[in-house]
Amino acid sequence: QVQLVESGGGWVQPGGSLRLSCAASRTIFSINAMGWYRQAAGKQRELVARITSGGSTHYADSVKGRFTISRDKAKNTVYLQMNSLKPEDTAVYYCNGLQLPYDYWGQGTQVTVSS
């Protein structure tokens, strides 16, 4: 069992930045992959970024070059640095932990990008 708690969401103007944090209840290096997903109103949840236990990263095309996923082993925390935010990035962002065959989710944090 892994508990995931997100923080760092909020409102920001277009072009601004936010950093999301996901604190895990145990070491993240025993988890196959950690990721960030988002779900906009009326849309399906989509993968934003993922980092594997080996450190490999993957990004959705829509966020490449703007978002960066990283992790802090000592703090059991995964981050999502979001720069050059656009209104279409508005969504609830969820932290995910994949420990096969289990999937763990945080409660989500709202990100709103508007002027």
Short mmCIF file of C-alpha atoms in Angstrom, two decimals, residues 15-72:
data_model
loop_
_atom_site.label_atom_id
_atom_site.label_comp_id
_atom_site.label_asym_id
_atom_site.label_seq_id
_atom_site.Cartn_x
_atom_site.Cartn_y
_atom_site.Cartn_z
CA GLY A 15 3.09 32.00 -19.22
CA GLY A 16 3.54 31.45 -15.50
CA SER A 17 4.98 28.52 -13.57
CA LEU A 18 3.92 26.12 -10.85
CA ARG A 19 5.60 23.20 -9.15
CA LEU A 20 3.53 20.25 -8.02
CA SER A 21 4.74 17.87 -5.33
CA CYS A 22 3.71 14.30 -4.61
CA ALA A 23 4.77 12.87 -1.27
CA ALA A 24 4.71 9.09 -0.99
CA SER A 25 4.23 7.17 2.24
CA ARG A 26 7.21 4.94 1.49
CA THR A 27 10.30 4.86 -0.63
CA ILE A 28 9.52 5.67 -4.23
CA PHE A 29 12.42 3.59 -5.50
CA SER A 30 10.49 0.43 -4.75
CA ILE A 31 7.77 1.65 -7.11
CA ASN A 32 8.03 0.71 -10.79
CA ALA A 33 7.07 4.17 -12.00
CA MET A 34 5.74 7.45 -10.69
CA GLY A 35 3.72 9.72 -12.88
CA TRP A 36 1.51 12.75 -13.20
CA TYR A 37 -1.83 12.60 -14.95
CA ARG A 38 -4.40 15.29 -15.52
CA GLN A 39 -8.08 15.46 -16.18
CA ALA A 40 -9.75 18.53 -17.61
CA ALA A 41 -13.48 19.09 -17.27
CA GLY A 42 -15.37 16.82 -19.63
CA LYS A 43 -12.25 15.02 -20.80
CA GLN A 44 -10.55 11.74 -20.06
CA ARG A 45 -7.61 11.48 -17.71
CA GLU A 46 -4.32 11.64 -19.60
CA LEU A 47 -0.69 10.95 -18.82
CA VAL A 48 1.40 14.09 -18.48
CA ALA A 49 4.78 12.74 -17.39
CA ARG A 50 6.29 9.60 -15.92
CA ILE A 51 9.58 8.62 -14.32
CA THR A 52 10.60 5.00 -13.84
CA SER A 53 12.53 3.51 -10.95
CA GLY A 54 15.56 3.56 -13.25
CA GLY A 55 15.18 7.25 -13.90
CA SER A 56 13.82 7.16 -17.44
CA THR A 57 11.31 9.89 -18.20
CA HIS A 58 8.43 10.18 -20.63
CA TYR A 59 6.33 13.22 -21.47
CA ALA A 60 3.13 13.86 -23.34
CA ASP A 61 3.82 15.74 -26.57
CA SER A 62 1.70 18.65 -25.36
CA VAL A 63 4.05 19.37 -22.43
CA LYS A 64 7.48 18.49 -23.85
CA GLY A 65 9.94 21.30 -23.31
CA ARG A 66 7.68 22.99 -20.74
CA PHE A 67 7.23 20.43 -17.94
CA THR A 68 9.88 18.49 -16.04
CA ILE A 69 9.35 15.52 -13.76
CA SER A 70 11.93 14.84 -11.06
CA ARG A 71 12.27 13.06 -7.74
CA ASP A 72 13.93 13.42 -4.37
#
